[in-house]
Amino acid sequence: QVQLVESGGGLVQAGGSLRLSCAASGRTFSNYAMGWFRQTPGKERDIVAAITWNGKNIYYADSVKGRFTISRDNSKNTVWLQMNSLKPEDTAVYYCAATGIGSYYYLRQYYDYWGQGTQVTVSS
């Protein structure tokens, strides 16, 4: 079992940056692949970035490649999403998630554990 809590969201101007943090609890954190997802009203929750337990495999949605960076530190039970060059279309609720099925770290349907979400709003 993994419990996740996101933080770091807020209101920023286009072109600005935010760093989201996800604090995980549970002794098995290091066994889980981690992902960041985002969702806007009426739309599906889409993957933004994901990282395997050892950080060797990383996935980014095409829309954020070159702008966002996912990272993790298992010793701190924390995963981050550094978001640079933010655009209004990045506005969404961002969720941290975990899956124990690392082979499918890039697929939303395999994520079992979710944080409460943190709002990111990018003004034009």
Short mmCIF file of N, CA, C and O in Angstrom, two decimals:
data_model
loop_
_atom_site.label_atom_id
_atom_site.label_comp_id
_atom_site.label_asym_id
_atom_site.label_seq_id
_atom_site.Cartn_x
_atom_site.Cartn_y
_atom_site.Cartn_z
N GLN A 1 0.84 -1.18 0.00
CA GLN A 1 0.00 0.00 0.00
C GLN A 1 0.88 1.24 0.00
O GLN A 1 1.91 1.28 0.69
N VAL A 2 0.48 2.22 -0.80
CA VAL A 2 1.20 3.47 -0.91
C VAL A 2 0.21 4.62 -0.76
O VAL A 2 -0.86 4.61 -1.39
N GLN A 3 0.56 5.59 0.04
CA GLN A 3 -0.22 6.80 0.17
C GLN A 3 0.58 7.96 -0.42
O GLN A 3 1.77 8.08 -0.17
N LEU A 4 -0.09 8.79 -1.20
CA LEU A 4 0.58 9.84 -1.94
C LEU A 4 -0.07 11.19 -1.67
O LEU A 4 -1.29 11.30 -1.65
N VAL A 5 0.76 12.21 -1.51
CA VAL A 5 0.29 13.57 -1.29
C VAL A 5 1.08 14.51 -2.17
O VAL A 5 2.30 14.62 -2.03
N GLU A 6 0.38 15.21 -3.06
CA GLU A 6 1.02 16.18 -3.95
C GLU A 6 1.05 17.55 -3.30
O GLU A 6 0.20 17.90 -2.49
N SER A 7 2.02 18.33 -3.74
CA SER A 7 2.10 19.72 -3.33
C SER A 7 2.87 20.50 -4.39
O SER A 7 3.53 19.90 -5.25
N GLY A 8 2.79 21.81 -4.33
CA GLY A 8 3.57 22.65 -5.21
C GLY A 8 2.80 23.32 -6.32
O GLY A 8 3.37 24.13 -7.07
N GLY A 9 1.52 23.02 -6.44
CA GLY A 9 0.73 23.67 -7.46
C GLY A 9 0.48 25.12 -7.13
O GLY A 9 0.76 25.60 -6.03
N GLY A 10 -0.06 25.84 -8.10
CA GLY A 10 -0.34 27.24 -7.90
C GLY A 10 -0.64 27.94 -9.20
O GLY A 10 -0.87 27.30 -10.23
N LEU A 11 -0.65 29.25 -9.14
CA LEU A 11 -0.93 30.10 -10.29
C LEU A 11 0.36 30.74 -10.76
O LEU A 11 1.07 31.38 -9.98
N VAL A 12 0.67 30.55 -12.03
CA VAL A 12 1.87 31.13 -12.62
C VAL A 12 1.53 31.72 -13.98
O VAL A 12 0.55 31.35 -14.62
N GLN A 13 2.36 32.64 -14.42
CA GLN A 13 2.21 33.21 -15.75
C GLN A 13 2.83 32.29 -16.79
O GLN A 13 3.74 31.50 -16.49
N ALA A 14 2.33 32.38 -18.00
CA ALA A 14 2.92 31.61 -19.10
C ALA A 14 4.41 31.88 -19.18
O ALA A 14 4.86 33.02 -19.06
N GLY A 15 5.16 30.81 -19.39
CA GLY A 15 6.60 30.91 -19.43
C GLY A 15 7.27 30.67 -18.10
O GLY A 15 8.50 30.51 -18.05
N GLY A 16 6.49 30.63 -17.05
CA GLY A 16 7.03 30.42 -15.73
C GLY A 16 7.26 28.96 -15.42
O GLY A 16 7.07 28.08 -16.27
N SER A 17 7.65 28.70 -14.18
CA SER A 17 7.98 27.35 -13.76
C SER A 17 7.33 27.01 -12.43
O SER A 17 7.06 27.89 -11.60
N LEU A 18 7.08 25.74 -12.25
CA LEU A 18 6.63 25.19 -10.99
C LEU A 18 7.30 23.85 -10.78
O LEU A 18 7.63 23.16 -11.75
N ARG A 19 7.46 23.49 -9.53
CA ARG A 19 7.99 22.18 -9.20
C ARG A 19 6.99 21.48 -8.29
O ARG A 19 6.77 21.93 -7.16
N LEU A 20 6.40 20.43 -8.78
CA LEU A 20 5.47 19.64 -8.00
C LEU A 20 6.21 18.56 -7.24
O LEU A 20 7.16 17.96 -7.77
N SER A 21 5.76 18.30 -6.04
CA SER A 21 6.34 17.25 -5.23
C SER A 21 5.26 16.25 -4.85
O SER A 21 4.10 16.61 -4.67
N CYS A 22 5.65 15.02 -4.74
CA CYS A 22 4.76 13.96 -4.32
C CYS A 22 5.45 13.19 -3.20
O CYS A 22 6.48 12.55 -3.43
N ALA A 23 4.89 13.28 -2.03
CA ALA A 23 5.43 12.59 -0.87
C ALA A 23 4.69 11.27 -0.69
O ALA A 23 3.46 11.25 -0.61
N ALA A 24 5.43 10.20 -0.64
CA ALA A 24 4.86 8.88 -0.52
C ALA A 24 5.14 8.29 0.84
O ALA A 24 6.21 8.50 1.42
N SER A 25 4.18 7.56 1.33
CA SER A 25 4.37 6.82 2.57
C SER A 25 4.21 5.33 2.29
O SER A 25 3.52 4.94 1.35
N GLY A 26 4.85 4.55 3.10
CA GLY A 26 4.84 3.12 2.89
C GLY A 26 6.25 2.59 2.69
O GLY A 26 7.08 3.25 2.04
N ARG A 27 6.49 1.45 3.20
CA ARG A 27 7.84 0.88 3.15
C ARG A 27 8.23 0.37 1.77
O ARG A 27 9.41 0.11 1.53
N THR A 28 7.27 0.23 0.88
CA THR A 28 7.54 -0.35 -0.43
C THR A 28 7.63 0.67 -1.55
O THR A 28 7.55 0.31 -2.72
N PHE A 29 7.83 1.94 -1.21
CA PHE A 29 7.88 2.99 -2.22
C PHE A 29 8.85 2.67 -3.34
O PHE A 29 8.55 2.87 -4.52
N SER A 30 10.01 2.18 -2.99
CA SER A 30 11.05 1.95 -3.99
C SER A 30 10.68 0.85 -4.98
O SER A 30 11.33 0.74 -6.03
N ASN A 31 9.67 0.08 -4.69
CA ASN A 31 9.24 -0.99 -5.59
C ASN A 31 8.26 -0.51 -6.66
O ASN A 31 7.91 -1.28 -7.55
N TYR A 32 7.82 0.73 -6.56
CA TYR A 32 6.76 1.23 -7.43
C TYR A 32 7.29 2.16 -8.50
O TYR A 32 8.14 3.00 -8.26
N ALA A 33 6.74 1.98 -9.69
CA ALA A 33 6.88 3.01 -10.70
C ALA A 33 5.97 4.17 -10.33
O ALA A 33 4.92 3.97 -9.72
N MET A 34 6.36 5.36 -10.70
CA MET A 34 5.61 6.56 -10.34
C MET A 34 5.28 7.36 -11.58
O MET A 34 6.06 7.40 -12.53
N GLY A 35 4.14 8.00 -11.54
CA GLY A 35 3.73 8.81 -12.66
C GLY A 35 3.06 10.09 -12.23
O GLY A 35 2.55 10.21 -11.12
N TRP A 36 3.11 11.06 -13.12
CA TRP A 36 2.34 12.29 -12.99
C TRP A 36 1.31 12.33 -14.10
O TRP A 36 1.63 12.06 -15.26
N PHE A 37 0.10 12.66 -13.72
CA PHE A 37 -1.02 12.75 -14.64
C PHE A 37 -1.70 14.09 -14.47
O PHE A 37 -1.54 14.75 -13.44
N ARG A 38 -2.47 14.47 -15.46
CA ARG A 38 -3.23 15.71 -15.31
C ARG A 38 -4.60 15.55 -15.94
O ARG A 38 -4.80 14.76 -16.85
N GLN A 39 -5.54 16.33 -15.42
CA GLN A 39 -6.91 16.23 -15.86
C GLN A 39 -7.59 17.59 -15.80
O GLN A 39 -7.43 18.34 -14.84
N THR A 40 -8.35 17.88 -16.83
CA THR A 40 -9.20 19.05 -16.88
C THR A 40 -10.64 18.60 -16.92
O THR A 40 -10.94 17.46 -17.30
N PRO A 41 -11.58 19.46 -16.52
CA PRO A 41 -12.99 19.06 -16.47
C PRO A 41 -13.49 18.50 -17.80
O PRO A 41 -13.25 19.08 -18.86
N GLY A 42 -14.17 17.36 -17.72
CA GLY A 42 -14.75 16.76 -18.90
C GLY A 42 -13.80 15.98 -19.77
O GLY A 42 -14.20 15.46 -20.82
N LYS A 43 -12.54 15.88 -19.37
CA LYS A 43 -11.56 15.16 -20.16
C LYS A 43 -10.95 14.03 -19.36
O LYS A 43 -11.02 13.99 -18.13
N GLU A 44 -10.35 13.11 -20.08
CA GLU A 44 -9.69 11.98 -19.44
C GLU A 44 -8.43 12.44 -18.71
O GLU A 44 -7.84 13.46 -19.05
N ARG A 45 -8.07 11.66 -17.72
CA ARG A 45 -6.83 11.90 -17.01
C ARG A 45 -5.69 11.35 -17.86
O ARG A 45 -5.61 10.15 -18.12
N ASP A 46 -4.81 12.22 -18.28
CA ASP A 46 -3.75 11.86 -19.20
C ASP A 46 -2.40 11.80 -18.51
O ASP A 46 -2.11 12.59 -17.61
N ILE A 47 -1.59 10.89 -18.97
CA ILE A 47 -0.25 10.78 -18.43
C ILE A 47 0.60 11.96 -18.89
O ILE A 47 0.51 12.41 -20.03
N VAL A 48 1.38 12.47 -17.98
CA VAL A 48 2.32 13.55 -18.26
C VAL A 48 3.74 13.01 -18.31
O VAL A 48 4.50 13.30 -19.24
N ALA A 49 4.09 12.26 -17.30
CA ALA A 49 5.42 11.69 -17.20
C ALA A 49 5.38 10.51 -16.25
O ALA A 49 4.51 10.43 -15.38
N ALA A 50 6.29 9.58 -16.43
CA ALA A 50 6.37 8.42 -15.55
C ALA A 50 7.81 7.96 -15.45
O ALA A 50 8.62 8.20 -16.36
N ILE A 51 8.10 7.29 -14.36
CA ILE A 51 9.47 6.85 -14.10
C ILE A 51 9.43 5.52 -13.38
O ILE A 51 8.65 5.31 -12.46
N THR A 52 10.28 4.60 -13.81
CA THR A 52 10.34 3.29 -13.17
C THR A 52 11.04 3.38 -11.82
O THR A 52 11.62 4.41 -11.47
N TRP A 53 11.00 2.30 -11.08
CA TRP A 53 11.47 2.32 -9.71
C TRP A 53 12.92 2.75 -9.58
O TRP A 53 13.30 3.39 -8.59
N ASN A 54 13.74 2.38 -10.56
CA ASN A 54 15.16 2.70 -10.50
C ASN A 54 15.53 3.91 -11.35
O ASN A 54 16.72 4.24 -11.45
N GLY A 55 14.55 4.54 -11.95
CA GLY A 55 14.81 5.73 -12.74
C GLY A 55 15.41 5.47 -14.10
O GLY A 55 15.73 6.43 -14.81
N LYS A 56 15.55 4.22 -14.48
CA LYS A 56 16.19 3.91 -15.75
C LYS A 56 15.29 4.11 -16.95
O LYS A 56 15.78 4.26 -18.08
N ASN A 57 14.00 4.06 -16.73
CA ASN A 57 13.05 4.25 -17.81
C ASN A 57 12.14 5.41 -17.47
O ASN A 57 11.53 5.44 -16.40
N ILE A 58 12.04 6.35 -18.39
CA ILE A 58 11.24 7.55 -18.19
C ILE A 58 10.39 7.78 -19.43
O ILE A 58 10.85 7.62 -20.56
N TYR A 59 9.16 8.15 -19.19
CA TYR A 59 8.23 8.45 -20.27
C TYR A 59 7.73 9.88 -20.12
O TYR A 59 7.43 10.32 -19.01
N TYR A 60 7.63 10.58 -21.23
CA TYR A 60 7.01 11.90 -21.26
C TYR A 60 5.97 11.97 -22.36
O TYR A 60 6.19 11.45 -23.46
N ALA A 61 4.87 12.60 -22.05
CA ALA A 61 3.92 12.91 -23.10
C ALA A 61 4.57 13.87 -24.09
O ALA A 61 5.38 14.72 -23.71
N ASP A 62 4.21 13.74 -25.35
CA ASP A 62 4.79 14.59 -26.37
C ASP A 62 4.60 16.07 -26.06
O ASP A 62 5.46 16.90 -26.37
N SER A 63 3.50 16.40 -25.44
CA SER A 63 3.17 17.79 -25.18
C SER A 63 4.08 18.45 -24.15
O SER A 63 4.10 19.68 -24.06
N VAL A 64 4.81 17.65 -23.38
CA VAL A 64 5.65 18.23 -22.34
C VAL A 64 7.13 17.93 -22.53
O VAL A 64 7.95 18.42 -21.74
N LYS A 65 7.48 17.18 -23.54
CA LYS A 65 8.88 16.85 -23.77
C LYS A 65 9.70 18.12 -23.96
O LYS A 65 9.31 19.03 -24.68
N GLY A 66 10.82 18.14 -23.29
CA GLY A 66 11.69 19.30 -23.36
C GLY A 66 11.35 20.39 -22.38
O GLY A 66 12.13 21.33 -22.21
N ARG A 67 10.20 20.29 -21.73
CA ARG A 67 9.78 21.30 -20.77
C ARG A 67 9.65 20.76 -19.35
O ARG A 67 9.94 21.48 -18.40
N PHE A 68 9.21 19.52 -19.22
CA PHE A 68 8.99 18.92 -17.92
C PHE A 68 10.06 17.86 -17.64
O PHE A 68 10.53 17.19 -18.56
N THR A 69 10.38 17.68 -16.39
CA THR A 69 11.32 16.66 -15.98
C THR A 69 10.79 15.94 -14.75
O THR A 69 10.44 16.58 -13.76
N ILE A 70 10.72 14.63 -14.83
CA ILE A 70 10.32 13.83 -13.68
C ILE A 70 11.57 13.25 -13.03
O ILE A 70 12.53 12.87 -13.72
N SER A 71 11.57 13.19 -11.73
CA SER A 71 12.69 12.62 -11.00
C SER A 71 12.18 12.01 -9.70
O SER A 71 11.06 12.28 -9.26
N ARG A 72 13.01 11.18 -9.10
CA ARG A 72 12.62 10.57 -7.84
C ARG A 72 13.84 10.31 -6.98
O ARG A 72 14.96 10.18 -7.48
N ASP A 73 13.61 10.24 -5.71
CA ASP A 73 14.63 9.89 -4.74
C ASP A 73 14.00 8.91 -3.79
O ASP A 73 13.21 9.30 -2.92
N ASN A 74 14.32 7.66 -3.96
CA ASN A 74 13.68 6.63 -3.15
C ASN A 74 14.05 6.74 -1.67
O ASN A 74 13.26 6.35 -0.81
N SER A 75 15.22 7.26 -1.39
CA SER A 75 15.61 7.44 0.00
C SER A 75 14.76 8.48 0.70
O SER A 75 14.65 8.48 1.92
N LYS A 76 14.16 9.38 -0.08
CA LYS A 76 13.29 10.42 0.47
C LYS A 76 11.82 10.14 0.23
O LYS A 76 10.97 10.95 0.61
N ASN A 77 11.52 9.03 -0.40
CA ASN A 77 10.13 8.67 -0.72
C ASN A 77 9.42 9.80 -1.44
O ASN A 77 8.27 10.14 -1.14
N THR A 78 10.10 10.37 -2.42
CA THR A 78 9.58 11.55 -3.08
C THR A 78 9.80 11.47 -4.58
O THR A 78 10.84 11.01 -5.04
N VAL A 79 8.82 11.93 -5.32
CA VAL A 79 8.95 12.11 -6.76
C VAL A 79 8.58 13.55 -7.09
O VAL A 79 7.69 14.12 -6.45
N TRP A 80 9.27 14.13 -8.05
CA TRP A 80 9.05 15.53 -8.43
C TRP A 80 8.69 15.63 -9.90
O TRP A 80 9.03 14.78 -10.71
N LEU A 81 8.03 16.70 -10.22
CA LEU A 81 7.80 17.08 -11.60
C LEU A 81 8.20 18.54 -11.74
O LEU A 81 7.50 19.43 -11.25
N GLN A 82 9.33 18.77 -12.38
CA GLN A 82 9.77 20.12 -12.66
C GLN A 82 9.12 20.56 -13.96
O GLN A 82 9.31 19.93 -15.00
N MET A 83 8.39 21.65 -13.92
CA MET A 83 7.66 22.14 -15.07
C MET A 83 8.20 23.52 -15.44
O MET A 83 8.09 24.46 -14.67
N ASN A 84 8.77 23.61 -16.62
CA ASN A 84 9.32 24.86 -17.13
C ASN A 84 8.57 25.28 -18.38
O ASN A 84 7.88 24.49 -19.01
N SER A 85 8.73 26.53 -18.73
CA SER A 85 8.09 27.08 -19.93
C SER A 85 6.62 26.74 -19.98
O SER A 85 6.09 26.28 -21.00
N LEU A 86 5.95 26.98 -18.89
CA LEU A 86 4.55 26.60 -18.77
C LEU A 86 3.67 27.37 -19.74
O LEU A 86 3.91 28.55 -20.02
N LYS A 87 2.67 26.68 -20.23
CA LYS A 87 1.72 27.22 -21.17
C LYS A 87 0.32 27.18 -20.58
O LYS A 87 0.04 26.34 -19.73
N PRO A 88 -0.59 28.03 -21.04
CA PRO A 88 -1.96 27.96 -20.53
C PRO A 88 -2.59 26.58 -20.68
O PRO A 88 -3.38 26.18 -19.82
N GLU A 89 -2.25 25.86 -21.73
CA GLU A 89 -2.80 24.53 -21.92
C GLU A 89 -2.28 23.51 -20.93
O GLU A 89 -2.76 22.38 -20.89
N ASP A 90 -1.30 23.88 -20.12
CA ASP A 90 -0.84 23.02 -19.05
C ASP A 90 -1.74 23.10 -17.83
O ASP A 90 -1.57 22.33 -16.88
N THR A 91 -2.66 24.03 -17.83
CA THR A 91 -3.57 24.19 -16.71
C THR A 91 -4.38 22.92 -16.49
O THR A 91 -5.03 22.42 -17.42
N ALA A 92 -4.34 22.40 -15.29
CA ALA A 92 -5.02 21.15 -14.97
C ALA A 92 -4.81 20.84 -13.50
O ALA A 92 -4.01 21.49 -12.82
N VAL A 93 -5.54 19.85 -13.03
CA VAL A 93 -5.22 19.24 -11.75
C VAL A 93 -4.20 18.16 -12.01
O VAL A 93 -4.42 17.28 -12.85
N TYR A 94 -3.11 18.22 -11.31
CA TYR A 94 -2.03 17.26 -11.49
C TYR A 94 -2.05 16.24 -10.37
O TYR A 94 -2.14 16.58 -9.20
N TYR A 95 -1.96 14.98 -10.76
CA TYR A 95 -2.02 13.88 -9.82
C TYR A 95 -0.73 13.07 -9.85
O TYR A 95 -0.20 12.78 -10.92
N CYS A 96 -0.29 12.70 -8.70
CA CYS A 96 0.78 11.74 -8.56
C CYS A 96 0.16 10.36 -8.41
O CYS A 96 -0.89 10.20 -7.79
N ALA A 97 0.80 9.36 -8.99
CA ALA A 97 0.26 8.01 -8.93
C ALA A 97 1.39 7.00 -8.87
O ALA A 97 2.53 7.28 -9.25
N ALA A 98 1.04 5.80 -8.40
CA ALA A 98 2.01 4.73 -8.26
C ALA A 98 1.43 3.43 -8.77
O ALA A 98 0.23 3.17 -8.64
N THR A 99 2.30 2.62 -9.34
CA THR A 99 1.91 1.29 -9.76
C THR A 99 2.98 0.30 -9.37
O THR A 99 4.18 0.56 -9.51
N GLY A 100 2.55 -0.86 -8.90
CA GLY A 100 3.47 -1.93 -8.60
C GLY A 100 3.82 -2.77 -9.80
O GLY A 100 4.65 -3.68 -9.68
N ILE A 101 3.20 -2.48 -10.92
CA ILE A 101 3.47 -3.21 -12.16
C ILE A 101 4.36 -2.33 -13.02
O ILE A 101 3.89 -1.61 -13.90
N GLY A 102 5.63 -2.41 -12.75
CA GLY A 102 6.57 -1.51 -13.39
C GLY A 102 6.68 -1.66 -14.89
O GLY A 102 7.04 -0.71 -15.59
N SER A 103 6.35 -2.84 -15.40
CA SER A 103 6.42 -3.05 -16.84
C SER A 103 5.45 -2.17 -17.60
O SER A 103 5.62 -1.94 -18.79
N TYR A 104 4.43 -1.70 -16.91
CA TYR A 104 3.40 -0.86 -17.53
C TYR A 104 3.40 0.54 -16.94
O TYR A 104 2.34 1.18 -16.85
N TYR A 105 4.55 1.04 -16.61
CA TYR A 105 4.67 2.34 -15.96
C TYR A 105 4.16 3.49 -16.82
O TYR A 105 3.85 4.56 -16.29
N TYR A 106 4.06 3.28 -18.09
CA TYR A 106 3.65 4.31 -19.03
C TYR A 106 2.16 4.24 -19.37
O TYR A 106 1.69 5.01 -20.22
N LEU A 107 1.40 3.35 -18.70
CA LEU A 107 -0.01 3.16 -18.99
C LEU A 107 -0.87 3.52 -17.79
O LEU A 107 -0.72 2.93 -16.71
N ARG A 108 -1.78 4.44 -17.98
CA ARG A 108 -2.62 4.94 -16.90
C ARG A 108 -3.41 3.85 -16.21
O ARG A 108 -3.56 3.88 -14.98
N GLN A 109 -3.92 2.89 -16.96
CA GLN A 109 -4.82 1.91 -16.40
C GLN A 109 -4.17 0.99 -15.39
O GLN A 109 -4.86 0.28 -14.66
N TYR A 110 -2.85 0.99 -15.31
CA TYR A 110 -2.15 0.14 -14.37
C TYR A 110 -1.77 0.85 -13.08
O TYR A 110 -1.17 0.24 -12.19
N TYR A 111 -2.12 2.09 -12.96
CA TYR A 111 -1.83 2.83 -11.74
C TYR A 111 -2.95 2.62 -10.72
O TYR A 111 -4.11 2.91 -10.99
N ASP A 112 -2.58 2.13 -9.56
CA ASP A 112 -3.53 1.77 -8.52
C ASP A 112 -3.67 2.82 -7.43
O ASP A 112 -4.72 2.90 -6.78
N TYR A 113 -2.63 3.58 -7.19
CA TYR A 113 -2.61 4.50 -6.06
C TYR A 113 -2.47 5.92 -6.56
O TYR A 113 -1.60 6.22 -7.39
N TRP A 114 -3.30 6.80 -6.03
CA TRP A 114 -3.38 8.17 -6.50
C TRP A 114 -3.38 9.16 -5.35
O TRP A 114 -3.95 8.90 -4.29
N GLY A 115 -2.74 10.27 -5.58
CA GLY A 115 -2.81 11.37 -4.65
C GLY A 115 -4.10 12.15 -4.83
O GLY A 115 -4.94 11.82 -5.68
N GLN A 116 -4.25 13.19 -4.04
CA GLN A 116 -5.48 13.98 -4.07
C GLN A 116 -5.50 15.02 -5.19
O GLN A 116 -6.56 15.57 -5.50
N GLY A 117 -4.37 15.27 -5.78
CA GLY A 117 -4.27 16.24 -6.85
C GLY A 117 -3.88 17.62 -6.36
O GLY A 117 -4.17 18.01 -5.23
N THR A 118 -3.21 18.36 -7.21
CA THR A 118 -2.85 19.74 -6.92
C THR A 118 -3.11 20.58 -8.18
O THR A 118 -2.77 20.17 -9.29
N GLN A 119 -3.73 21.72 -7.99
CA GLN A 119 -4.13 22.56 -9.11
C GLN A 119 -2.96 23.36 -9.63
O GLN A 119 -2.24 24.02 -8.88
N VAL A 120 -2.78 23.32 -10.94
CA VAL A 120 -1.82 24.16 -11.63
C VAL A 120 -2.59 25.02 -12.61
O VAL A 120 -3.30 24.50 -13.47
N THR A 121 -2.45 26.32 -12.47
CA THR A 121 -3.11 27.25 -13.37
C THR A 121 -2.07 28.16 -14.00
O THR A 121 -1.29 28.80 -13.29
N VAL A 122 -2.07 28.21 -15.31
CA VAL A 122 -1.11 29.02 -16.06
C VAL A 122 -1.88 30.10 -16.79
O VAL A 122 -2.72 29.82 -17.64
N SER A 123 -1.61 31.33 -16.45
CA SER A 123 -2.30 32.45 -17.06
C SER A 123 -1.61 32.87 -18.35
O SER A 123 -0.38 32.76 -18.48
N SER A 124 -2.38 33.36 -19.28
CA SER A 124 -1.85 33.79 -20.57
C SER A 124 -1.36 35.22 -20.52
O SER A 124 -1.60 35.95 -19.55
#
